[in-house]
Coordinates of C-alpha atoms in Angstrom, one line a residue:
M15 CA -7.8 5.2 -23.3
G16 CA -10.0 2.4 -24.4
R17 CA -13.8 2.5 -24.5
S18 CA -15.8 0.4 -22.0
S19 CA -18.4 -2.0 -23.4
S20 CA -20.9 -4.5 -22.0
H21 CA -20.3 -5.8 -18.5
R22 CA -21.2 -8.9 -16.7
H23 CA -21.3 -8.7 -12.9
G24 CA -19.4 -11.3 -11.1
L25 CA -19.4 -12.0 -7.4
R26 CA -16.9 -14.4 -6.0
S27 CA -16.5 -14.6 -2.3
A28 CA -14.3 -16.5 0.1
R29 CA -15.0 -15.3 3.6
R30 CA -12.9 -16.1 6.6
R31 CA -14.7 -16.7 9.8
G32 CA -13.1 -16.7 13.2
I33 CA -13.8 -19.5 15.8
A34 CA -16.2 -18.3 18.4
A35 CA -15.2 -19.1 22.0
L36 CA -17.8 -21.1 24.0
A37 CA -19.0 -19.3 27.2
V38 CA -19.9 -21.4 30.2
S39 CA -22.2 -19.7 32.7
A40 CA -22.5 -20.9 36.2
L41 CA -25.8 -20.7 38.2
L42 CA -25.2 -19.6 41.7
L43 CA -27.8 -20.6 44.2
G44 CA -28.0 -19.6 47.8
G45 CA -30.3 -19.8 50.8
C46 CA -30.8 -18.3 54.1
G47 CA -32.4 -19.8 57.2
G48 CA -33.7 -18.7 60.5
G49 CA -34.0 -20.2 64.0
G50 CA -36.8 -22.7 64.5
G51 CA -37.0 -24.0 61.0
G52 CA -37.7 -22.5 57.6
E53 CA -38.0 -23.3 53.9
I54 CA -36.2 -26.3 52.6
V55 CA -33.8 -25.3 49.8
A56 CA -33.0 -27.8 47.1
P57 CA -29.3 -28.5 46.7
P58 CA -27.7 -27.0 43.6
P59 CA -27.7 -29.3 40.5
V60 CA -24.6 -31.3 39.8
L61 CA -23.0 -29.9 36.8
P62 CA -20.6 -31.9 34.6
P63 CA -16.9 -31.0 35.1
P64 CA -15.8 -28.3 32.7
Q65 CA -14.2 -29.6 29.6
P66 CA -10.6 -28.5 28.9
Q67 CA -10.5 -25.6 26.4
E68 CA -8.4 -26.0 23.3
P69 CA -6.0 -23.1 22.7
P70 CA -7.0 -21.0 19.8
P71 CA -5.5 -22.3 16.5
A72 CA -2.4 -20.7 15.2
P73 CA -3.0 -18.5 12.2
P74 CA -2.6 -20.5 9.0
P75 CA 0.7 -20.2 7.3
T76 CA 1.0 -17.5 4.6
F77 CA 0.6 -19.0 1.1
F78 CA 3.7 -20.0 -0.7
P79 CA 3.6 -21.5 -4.2
P80 CA 4.2 -25.3 -4.3
G81 CA 7.0 -26.7 -6.3
P82 CA 10.8 -26.5 -6.4
I83 CA 12.6 -23.4 -5.4
P84 CA 15.4 -22.3 -7.8
A85 CA 18.8 -22.9 -6.5
D86 CA 19.8 -19.3 -7.0
A87 CA 16.6 -17.8 -5.4
H88 CA 18.8 -16.4 -2.5
L89 CA 20.5 -14.3 -5.2
G90 CA 17.7 -13.3 -7.6
G91 CA 14.5 -14.2 -5.8
M92 CA 11.6 -16.2 -7.3
W93 CA 8.4 -15.6 -9.1
S94 CA 5.1 -17.4 -8.5
P95 CA 3.0 -18.9 -11.2
V96 CA 0.5 -16.6 -12.9
Y97 CA -2.8 -16.6 -11.0
S98 CA -6.1 -15.3 -12.3
W99 CA -7.5 -12.1 -10.8
P100 CA -11.1 -10.9 -11.1
L101 CA -10.3 -7.6 -12.8
I102 CA -7.3 -5.6 -13.9
G103 CA -5.6 -4.4 -10.8
M104 CA -4.8 -0.9 -11.9
H105 CA -5.3 0.5 -8.4
A106 CA -4.1 -1.6 -5.5
V107 CA -4.3 -0.7 -1.8
L108 CA -2.9 -2.8 1.1
M109 CA -5.5 -2.6 4.0
P110 CA -4.4 -2.7 7.6
D111 CA -5.6 -6.3 8.0
G112 CA -3.5 -7.5 5.2
S113 CA -6.3 -7.7 2.6
V114 CA -5.9 -6.0 -0.8
L115 CA -8.4 -3.7 -2.5
T116 CA -8.1 -3.5 -6.3
Y117 CA -10.2 -1.9 -9.0
G118 CA -10.0 -0.1 -12.4
S119 CA -11.7 -2.3 -14.9
N120 CA -14.8 -4.5 -15.1
T121 CA -14.5 -8.3 -14.8
V122 CA -13.8 -8.7 -18.5
G123 CA -11.0 -6.2 -18.5
K124 CA -12.6 -3.2 -20.0
Q125 CA -11.7 0.3 -18.9
T126 CA -14.1 1.5 -16.2
G127 CA -14.4 1.5 -12.4
K128 CA -18.2 2.1 -12.7
F129 CA -19.2 -1.5 -12.0
D130 CA -16.8 -3.5 -9.8
Y131 CA -14.2 -3.5 -7.2
D132 CA -12.5 -6.5 -5.5
V133 CA -11.2 -7.3 -2.0
W134 CA -8.7 -10.1 -1.7
V135 CA -8.2 -11.7 1.7
A136 CA -4.6 -12.6 1.6
G137 CA -3.5 -15.5 3.7
S138 CA -3.1 -19.3 3.3
S139 CA -4.9 -19.3 -0.1
A140 CA -3.3 -18.7 -3.5
P141 CA -4.0 -15.3 -5.1
D142 CA -6.7 -16.8 -7.3
A143 CA -8.8 -17.6 -4.3
G144 CA -10.2 -15.6 -1.3
H145 CA -11.8 -12.9 -3.4
L146 CA -14.9 -10.8 -2.8
T147 CA -15.8 -9.0 -6.0
L148 CA -18.5 -6.5 -5.4
P149 CA -20.7 -4.1 -7.5
N150 CA -20.0 -0.4 -7.3
T151 CA -23.4 0.9 -6.4
T152 CA -22.3 4.6 -6.3
P153 CA -22.8 6.9 -9.3
T154 CA -19.0 7.4 -9.6
D155 CA -16.7 5.8 -12.2
I156 CA -13.6 5.3 -10.0
F157 CA -11.3 4.5 -12.9
C158 CA -8.0 6.4 -12.7
N159 CA -8.9 8.2 -9.5
A160 CA -6.6 8.7 -6.5
Q161 CA -6.7 6.6 -3.4
L162 CA -5.1 6.1 0.0
V163 CA -5.9 4.6 3.4
L164 CA -7.1 7.4 5.8
P165 CA -4.9 7.7 8.9
Q166 CA -7.8 7.7 11.3
A167 CA -8.9 4.4 12.9
G168 CA -11.3 2.3 11.0
S169 CA -9.5 1.0 7.9
K170 CA -11.1 3.3 5.4
V171 CA -9.9 4.3 1.9
L172 CA -10.4 7.8 0.5
M173 CA -11.0 7.8 -3.2
A174 CA -10.9 11.2 -5.0
G175 CA -12.3 11.9 -8.5
G176 CA -12.3 9.5 -11.4
D177 CA -13.9 9.4 -14.9
N178 CA -17.5 10.1 -16.0
F179 CA -19.5 7.2 -17.4
V180 CA -22.3 8.6 -19.7
N181 CA -24.7 6.6 -21.9
G182 CA -22.7 3.5 -21.7
F183 CA -19.3 5.0 -22.4
T184 CA -16.4 6.5 -20.5
T185 CA -15.7 10.1 -21.3
N186 CA -12.2 10.6 -20.1
T187 CA -13.2 13.6 -18.1
G188 CA -12.8 14.4 -14.4
N189 CA -15.5 14.3 -11.7
P190 CA -15.5 16.0 -8.3
N191 CA -16.8 13.0 -6.3
T192 CA -15.2 11.5 -3.3
N193 CA -16.0 8.0 -2.1
I194 CA -15.1 6.0 1.0
F195 CA -14.3 2.3 1.0
D196 CA -14.8 0.8 4.4
R197 CA -13.1 -2.5 5.1
A198 CA -15.4 -3.1 8.1
D199 CA -18.3 -4.1 5.7
N200 CA -16.5 -3.8 2.3
S201 CA -18.9 -1.0 1.3
L202 CA -18.2 1.9 -1.1
T203 CA -20.1 5.1 -0.2
L204 CA -20.4 8.4 -2.0
G205 CA -19.0 11.3 0.1
P206 CA -19.0 15.1 -0.4
D207 CA -17.7 16.7 -3.6
M208 CA -14.3 18.3 -3.9
Y209 CA -14.0 21.9 -5.1
R210 CA -12.6 20.6 -8.5
P211 CA -13.3 17.7 -10.7
R212 CA -10.2 15.5 -10.8
W213 CA -9.1 12.6 -13.1
Y214 CA -5.5 11.4 -12.4
A215 CA -5.0 13.3 -9.2
T216 CA -2.6 12.6 -6.3
L217 CA -3.3 12.3 -2.6
T218 CA -0.7 12.9 0.1
T219 CA -1.2 12.3 3.9
M220 CA 0.1 15.3 5.8
P221 CA 1.7 15.3 9.2
N222 CA -1.5 16.6 10.9
G223 CA -3.6 13.9 9.3
D224 CA -5.1 16.1 6.5
T225 CA -5.0 14.9 2.9
Y226 CA -3.4 17.1 0.3
I227 CA -5.1 16.8 -3.1
Q228 CA -3.4 18.1 -6.3
G229 CA -3.8 17.7 -10.1
G230 CA -6.1 15.6 -12.1
R231 CA -7.7 16.6 -15.4
D232 CA -10.2 19.4 -15.0
G233 CA -8.7 20.4 -11.6
T234 CA -5.4 21.7 -12.7
D235 CA -5.7 25.3 -11.4
R236 CA -5.9 24.8 -7.7
P237 CA -5.0 22.1 -5.2
E238 CA -7.2 21.5 -2.1
V239 CA -7.1 19.9 1.3
R240 CA -9.4 17.4 2.9
T241 CA -9.3 18.0 6.6
V242 CA -9.5 15.2 9.2
D243 CA -13.2 16.0 9.8
G244 CA -14.0 15.4 6.1
A245 CA -14.3 19.1 5.0
F246 CA -12.6 20.6 2.0
R247 CA -10.5 23.7 1.7
L248 CA -9.4 25.2 -1.6
L249 CA -5.9 26.6 -1.7
S250 CA -6.9 29.7 -3.5
D251 CA -3.4 31.3 -3.4
V252 CA -1.7 28.3 -5.1
D253 CA -1.8 28.3 -8.9
T254 CA -0.8 24.9 -10.4
S255 CA -2.2 25.6 -13.9
T256 CA 1.3 25.7 -15.4
L257 CA 2.0 22.1 -14.1
D258 CA 0.9 18.9 -15.7
F259 CA -2.3 17.4 -14.2
Y260 CA -1.1 13.8 -14.4
Y261 CA -0.5 12.1 -11.0
P262 CA 2.0 14.6 -9.6
R263 CA 4.8 12.9 -7.7
N264 CA 4.2 14.5 -4.3
Y265 CA 5.9 13.8 -1.0
V266 CA 5.9 15.3 2.5
A267 CA 9.2 17.2 2.8
P268 CA 11.3 17.3 5.9
D269 CA 10.2 20.9 6.5
G270 CA 6.5 19.9 6.5
R271 CA 5.7 21.3 3.0
V272 CA 4.7 19.2 0.0
F273 CA 7.6 18.6 -2.4
G274 CA 6.7 17.4 -5.8
Y275 CA 7.3 17.5 -9.6
D276 CA 5.1 16.9 -12.6
T277 CA 5.6 14.7 -15.6
F278 CA 7.8 17.3 -17.3
G279 CA 10.1 17.4 -14.3
R280 CA 9.1 20.8 -12.9
M281 CA 9.8 20.7 -9.2
Y282 CA 8.0 22.8 -6.6
Y283 CA 7.1 23.2 -2.9
V284 CA 3.5 23.8 -1.7
N285 CA 2.6 25.0 1.8
P286 CA -0.9 23.8 2.3
E287 CA -1.7 25.9 5.4
G288 CA -4.5 28.5 5.1
R289 CA -4.9 29.7 1.5
G290 CA -1.6 28.0 0.6
S291 CA 1.6 29.2 -1.1
M292 CA 3.9 27.8 -3.7
V293 CA 7.5 28.0 -4.8
L294 CA 8.6 26.9 -8.2
L295 CA 12.0 25.2 -8.5
D296 CA 14.3 23.8 -11.2
T297 CA 13.5 21.0 -13.6
I298 CA 14.6 17.4 -13.5
P299 CA 16.8 16.4 -16.5
V300 CA 14.7 15.2 -19.5
A301 CA 16.3 11.7 -19.4
N302 CA 14.8 11.1 -15.9
R303 CA 11.2 12.2 -16.2
G304 CA 7.9 11.3 -17.8
Q305 CA 4.4 10.2 -16.9
D306 CA 5.7 6.6 -17.3
A307 CA 8.6 7.1 -14.8
T308 CA 8.3 5.9 -11.2
S309 CA 9.8 7.0 -7.9
A310 CA 10.0 6.2 -4.1
M311 CA 11.1 8.1 -1.0
F312 CA 13.6 5.5 0.3
L313 CA 14.7 7.6 3.3
P314 CA 13.2 10.8 4.6
G315 CA 13.9 13.5 2.1
Q316 CA 15.6 11.2 -0.4
I317 CA 13.7 10.1 -3.6
L318 CA 14.8 7.6 -6.2
Q319 CA 13.4 8.4 -9.6
F320 CA 13.8 6.1 -12.7
G321 CA 12.0 4.8 -15.7
G322 CA 10.4 6.9 -18.4
E323 CA 12.6 8.6 -21.0
S324 CA 15.7 6.4 -20.4
N325 CA 17.2 3.7 -18.3
G326 CA 18.8 6.3 -16.1
A327 CA 18.1 6.8 -12.4
I328 CA 18.6 9.7 -10.1
V329 CA 18.4 10.5 -6.4
I330 CA 16.6 13.8 -5.5
D331 CA 17.7 15.0 -2.1
I332 CA 15.3 17.6 -0.5
N333 CA 16.9 17.7 2.9
G334 CA 18.8 20.9 2.2
A335 CA 17.7 24.4 1.3
T336 CA 17.3 23.5 -2.4
P337 CA 16.9 20.1 -4.0
T338 CA 20.0 18.4 -5.3
I339 CA 19.9 15.8 -8.0
T340 CA 22.6 13.0 -8.2
P341 CA 22.8 10.3 -10.8
T342 CA 23.0 6.7 -9.6
Q343 CA 23.6 3.5 -11.5
A344 CA 21.4 3.0 -14.6
L345 CA 19.0 0.1 -14.9
S346 CA 19.6 -2.9 -17.1
S347 CA 17.2 -1.4 -19.7
Q348 CA 14.7 1.4 -20.3
R349 CA 11.6 0.6 -18.3
R350 CA 8.6 2.7 -19.3
W351 CA 5.7 2.0 -16.8
A352 CA 7.8 0.2 -14.3
T353 CA 6.7 0.4 -10.6
A354 CA 9.0 1.2 -7.7
T355 CA 8.3 -0.7 -4.4
L356 CA 10.1 -0.2 -1.1
L357 CA 11.2 -3.5 0.5
P358 CA 11.6 -4.3 4.3
N359 CA 15.4 -3.9 4.0
G360 CA 15.2 -0.4 2.5
R361 CA 16.0 -1.4 -1.0
V362 CA 13.9 -0.5 -4.0
L363 CA 12.3 -3.0 -6.3
A364 CA 11.6 -2.3 -10.0
T365 CA 9.0 -4.4 -11.7
G366 CA 7.5 -4.2 -15.2
G367 CA 8.1 -1.9 -18.0
S368 CA 9.3 -1.9 -21.6
E369 CA 11.5 0.2 -23.9
V370 CA 8.6 1.4 -26.0
Y371 CA 5.7 3.2 -24.5
N372 CA 3.0 0.5 -23.7
E373 CA 4.3 -1.8 -26.4
L374 CA 5.7 -5.4 -26.3
I375 CA 9.1 -4.1 -27.5
G376 CA 12.0 -4.4 -25.2
V377 CA 9.9 -5.8 -22.4
N378 CA 11.7 -6.3 -19.1
N379 CA 10.0 -8.9 -16.9
S380 CA 12.9 -9.2 -14.4
A381 CA 12.9 -8.0 -10.9
E382 CA 15.6 -5.3 -10.4
I383 CA 16.7 -4.2 -7.0
W384 CA 18.5 -1.0 -6.1
D385 CA 20.6 -0.8 -3.0
P386 CA 20.8 2.7 -1.5
S387 CA 24.0 1.9 0.4
T388 CA 25.9 1.2 -2.8
G389 CA 23.8 2.9 -5.5
Q390 CA 23.9 -0.3 -7.5
W391 CA 21.2 -2.3 -9.2
S392 CA 21.0 -6.1 -9.2
V393 CA 19.0 -8.1 -11.8
G394 CA 16.9 -10.9 -10.4
A395 CA 14.5 -13.5 -11.6
S396 CA 12.0 -12.9 -14.4
G397 CA 8.3 -13.2 -14.3
Q398 CA 6.2 -14.5 -17.1
V399 CA 3.7 -11.7 -18.0
P400 CA 4.6 -8.2 -19.4
R401 CA 3.5 -5.6 -16.9
L402 CA 3.1 -2.3 -18.7
Y403 CA 0.6 0.6 -18.4
H404 CA -2.0 0.0 -15.7
S405 CA 0.1 -2.6 -13.9
S406 CA 1.0 -2.2 -10.2
A407 CA 3.1 -3.6 -7.4
L408 CA 2.4 -3.8 -3.7
L409 CA 4.6 -4.9 -0.7
M410 CA 2.7 -7.5 1.3
P411 CA 3.2 -8.1 5.1
D412 CA 4.9 -11.4 4.4
G413 CA 7.7 -9.6 2.5
S414 CA 6.5 -10.7 -0.9
V415 CA 5.4 -8.3 -3.6
L416 CA 2.0 -8.6 -5.4
V417 CA 2.4 -7.6 -9.0
P418 CA -1.0 -7.5 -10.8
G419 CA -2.6 -5.7 -13.8
G420 CA -1.7 -4.2 -17.1
G421 CA -3.9 -3.3 -20.0
A422 CA -7.1 -1.3 -20.9
P423 CA -5.5 0.0 -23.0
G424 CA -2.5 -2.1 -24.0
P425 CA -1.2 -5.1 -25.9
A426 CA -2.2 -7.4 -23.0
R427 CA -5.3 -7.5 -20.9
N428 CA -3.9 -8.8 -17.7
L429 CA -6.8 -10.2 -15.5
N430 CA -4.1 -11.9 -13.5
T431 CA -1.3 -11.4 -11.0
E432 CA 2.1 -12.8 -10.1
V433 CA 3.9 -12.6 -6.8
Y434 CA 7.6 -11.9 -6.5
Y435 CA 9.5 -13.4 -3.6
P436 CA 12.8 -11.3 -3.0
P437 CA 16.1 -13.0 -2.3
Y438 CA 15.9 -12.3 1.5
L439 CA 13.3 -15.0 1.8
F440 CA 15.7 -17.8 0.7
A441 CA 18.9 -19.5 1.8
A442 CA 21.5 -21.1 -0.5
G443 CA 20.6 -24.4 -2.1
G444 CA 17.0 -23.6 -3.0
V445 CA 15.4 -23.6 0.4
R446 CA 13.3 -21.1 2.3
A447 CA 15.1 -19.0 4.9
T448 CA 14.3 -19.5 8.6
R449 CA 12.6 -16.3 9.6
P450 CA 12.5 -14.3 12.8
A451 CA 8.9 -13.9 14.1
I452 CA 7.2 -11.1 16.1
S453 CA 4.8 -12.8 18.5
S454 CA 3.3 -9.6 20.0
A455 CA 0.4 -7.8 18.5
L456 CA 0.7 -4.0 17.9
G457 CA -1.9 -1.3 18.1
T458 CA -1.9 2.5 18.0
V459 CA 1.4 4.3 18.7
D460 CA 2.1 8.0 19.2
L461 CA 5.0 9.7 17.5
G462 CA 8.1 9.6 19.7
K463 CA 7.0 6.7 21.8
T464 CA 8.4 3.2 22.0
V465 CA 7.0 -0.1 21.0
T466 CA 8.0 -3.3 22.8
V467 CA 7.5 -6.7 21.1
T468 CA 8.5 -10.3 21.7
V469 CA 10.7 -11.8 19.0
N470 CA 11.5 -15.4 18.3
S471 CA 14.7 -15.8 16.3
S472 CA 17.6 -18.2 16.1
K473 CA 19.8 -15.3 15.1
A474 CA 20.4 -11.9 16.5
I475 CA 18.2 -9.1 15.3
S476 CA 20.2 -6.5 13.4
R477 CA 17.5 -4.1 12.2
V478 CA 14.0 -2.9 12.8
T479 CA 12.2 -1.1 9.9
L480 CA 8.9 0.6 9.5
L481 CA 7.1 0.8 6.1
K482 CA 3.9 2.7 5.4
T483 CA 1.3 0.5 3.8
G484 CA 1.1 1.0 0.0
S485 CA -1.5 2.5 -2.3
V486 CA -0.4 2.4 -5.9
T487 CA -1.6 3.2 -9.4
H488 CA -0.1 4.3 -12.7
S489 CA 3.5 3.6 -11.6
F490 CA 3.2 5.7 -8.4
N491 CA 2.7 4.5 -4.9
M492 CA 1.2 7.6 -3.1
D493 CA 1.7 6.4 0.5
Q494 CA 4.7 4.1 0.8
R495 CA 7.6 5.3 3.1
F496 CA 10.5 3.6 4.7
L497 CA 12.1 4.3 8.1
E498 CA 14.9 2.7 10.0
L499 CA 14.2 2.5 13.8
P500 CA 16.7 2.5 16.7
F501 CA 16.1 -0.4 19.1
T502 CA 17.4 -2.3 22.1
T503 CA 17.0 -5.9 23.0
S504 CA 16.8 -7.9 26.3
G505 CA 16.6 -11.6 25.7
S506 CA 13.6 -12.1 23.4
T507 CA 12.1 -8.6 24.2
L508 CA 12.8 -5.8 21.7
T509 CA 12.0 -2.2 22.2
A510 CA 11.9 0.1 19.1
Q511 CA 11.9 3.9 19.2
M512 CA 9.3 5.5 17.0
P513 CA 10.1 8.6 14.9
S514 CA 9.6 11.9 16.8
R515 CA 8.6 14.0 13.8
G516 CA 5.4 13.7 11.7
V517 CA 7.2 14.9 8.6
D518 CA 9.2 11.6 8.8
A519 CA 6.3 9.4 9.7
P520 CA 3.0 10.9 8.7
P521 CA 0.1 9.4 10.5
G522 CA -1.5 6.2 9.3
Y523 CA -0.9 2.5 9.1
Y524 CA 2.6 1.0 9.0
M525 CA 4.2 -2.5 8.9
L526 CA 6.9 -3.2 11.4
F527 CA 9.6 -5.7 10.4
V528 CA 12.5 -7.1 12.4
I529 CA 15.5 -8.3 10.3
D530 CA 18.0 -10.9 11.6
S531 CA 21.8 -10.9 11.1
A532 CA 21.5 -12.9 7.9
G533 CA 19.3 -10.2 6.4
V534 CA 16.1 -12.2 6.7
P535 CA 12.9 -10.2 7.6
S536 CA 10.1 -11.3 9.8
E537 CA 6.5 -11.1 8.6
A538 CA 5.2 -7.7 9.5
K539 CA 3.0 -6.6 12.3
F540 CA 0.7 -3.6 11.6
L541 CA 0.5 -0.5 13.7
R542 CA -1.2 2.8 13.4
M543 CA 0.9 5.9 13.9
T544 CA -1.0 8.9 15.3
V545 CA -0.2 12.6 15.8
A546 CA 1.0 12.9 19.4
G547 CA -1.6 14.3 21.6
A548 CA -4.3 14.3 18.9
S549 CA -7.5 12.2 19.1
Q550 CA -7.6 10.5 15.7

């Protein structure tokens, strides 16, 4: 890790304000009279006729870079130009309003989260506009911590652990702090301490809304749970000291336990109930592991793992009694520090990486997409900037993928971002595809219930998909998840069936997409999944 040096605070803001509706109040006058006379009552004043109210303006179109679209964009997608970003986006979180929280360096690209964090209000502006860069006023250096959006209402991000900043220097040691980012006022507030200091830990949202916390330097011996009321419980019967501390790849398994594996490929199950229990399993082959590998649960109980020690890729299936590992097609090259991102159509995007650990040797700037129905990779368009260690990637509600960061340390200090636009956003001939649109707003939905929306589309709707909003750092997205939903249609009305099990759809915020018969997705609508019958 690099040392942090002097820092200059920067505050850039671009705030969006809604249009306030004008309220017209009417004065009602009345009188009463009696026989034989009485008080003379003045007639009511003559008011001007009410002015016709303009309908509220349509939301501005989502930003799309100007300029020609490549003729083959419908096959390989398209990359945006490179846009400046206020800091290195090592940590990136999609908020339930479509904004993006990033942090991890200061505004000159030095390692530390002690000073700044940034909120980007995505929308009609390019990614180099619409930023609110704010000072971190807590005592915590949030560099290399763990983060995810809490499932309860309120658009809050739990941050766990981080580094210690002492006498002007980072120490590369863990702290026990938790912090809460609140999108309502963009504040960052210190919370109660965990039982263990943790640097490079992993957070996992459980089916009951609790957060499972494991790993991190100085917290290797025991995991713990943050309950929905904000209290902490140490899993004193779970010994994780033989596992590597570095961002464990943890997922909610179909049986409700936590399934995971460390950077050395050692697999395990943890039951986080009570004092906890743990079962150690077999080891992932050496060619398919490493702290610089990446993974994504592309269907419930099925995990794609690639990157790291080779260009190989495997599928880990945890739906049975014991995990099974099946090779799938290898990538076009070895991609150390690539990032796996789930797409609205259920495919998995690989961005970033190089053949040599955090070096500009064998850099792969291409987008590479894996199709779970065929097990095949397709190589798409190439970006301009190497995205290595400390880069990230995040699916946006318009179906594009934000790809920021890289550096501190590294051969490039990337205070910038690119956006990848996958092939499903284009039609042949270098034009943008006509997209279906969901015109209904969504809110809170219980497991097992249905959601009814109005859809405008020139083509039949063939799929409805649900993706959990992402929270990514260090080549691992801790919260992304993909689900295919059964649905029925009647004219322009579509009714989708939500999953019935919390192990398949842990509570929290999701993006709902409809996909037409040409494979073109709508822009997403957000919903919040709750535990049925629980007040969250």
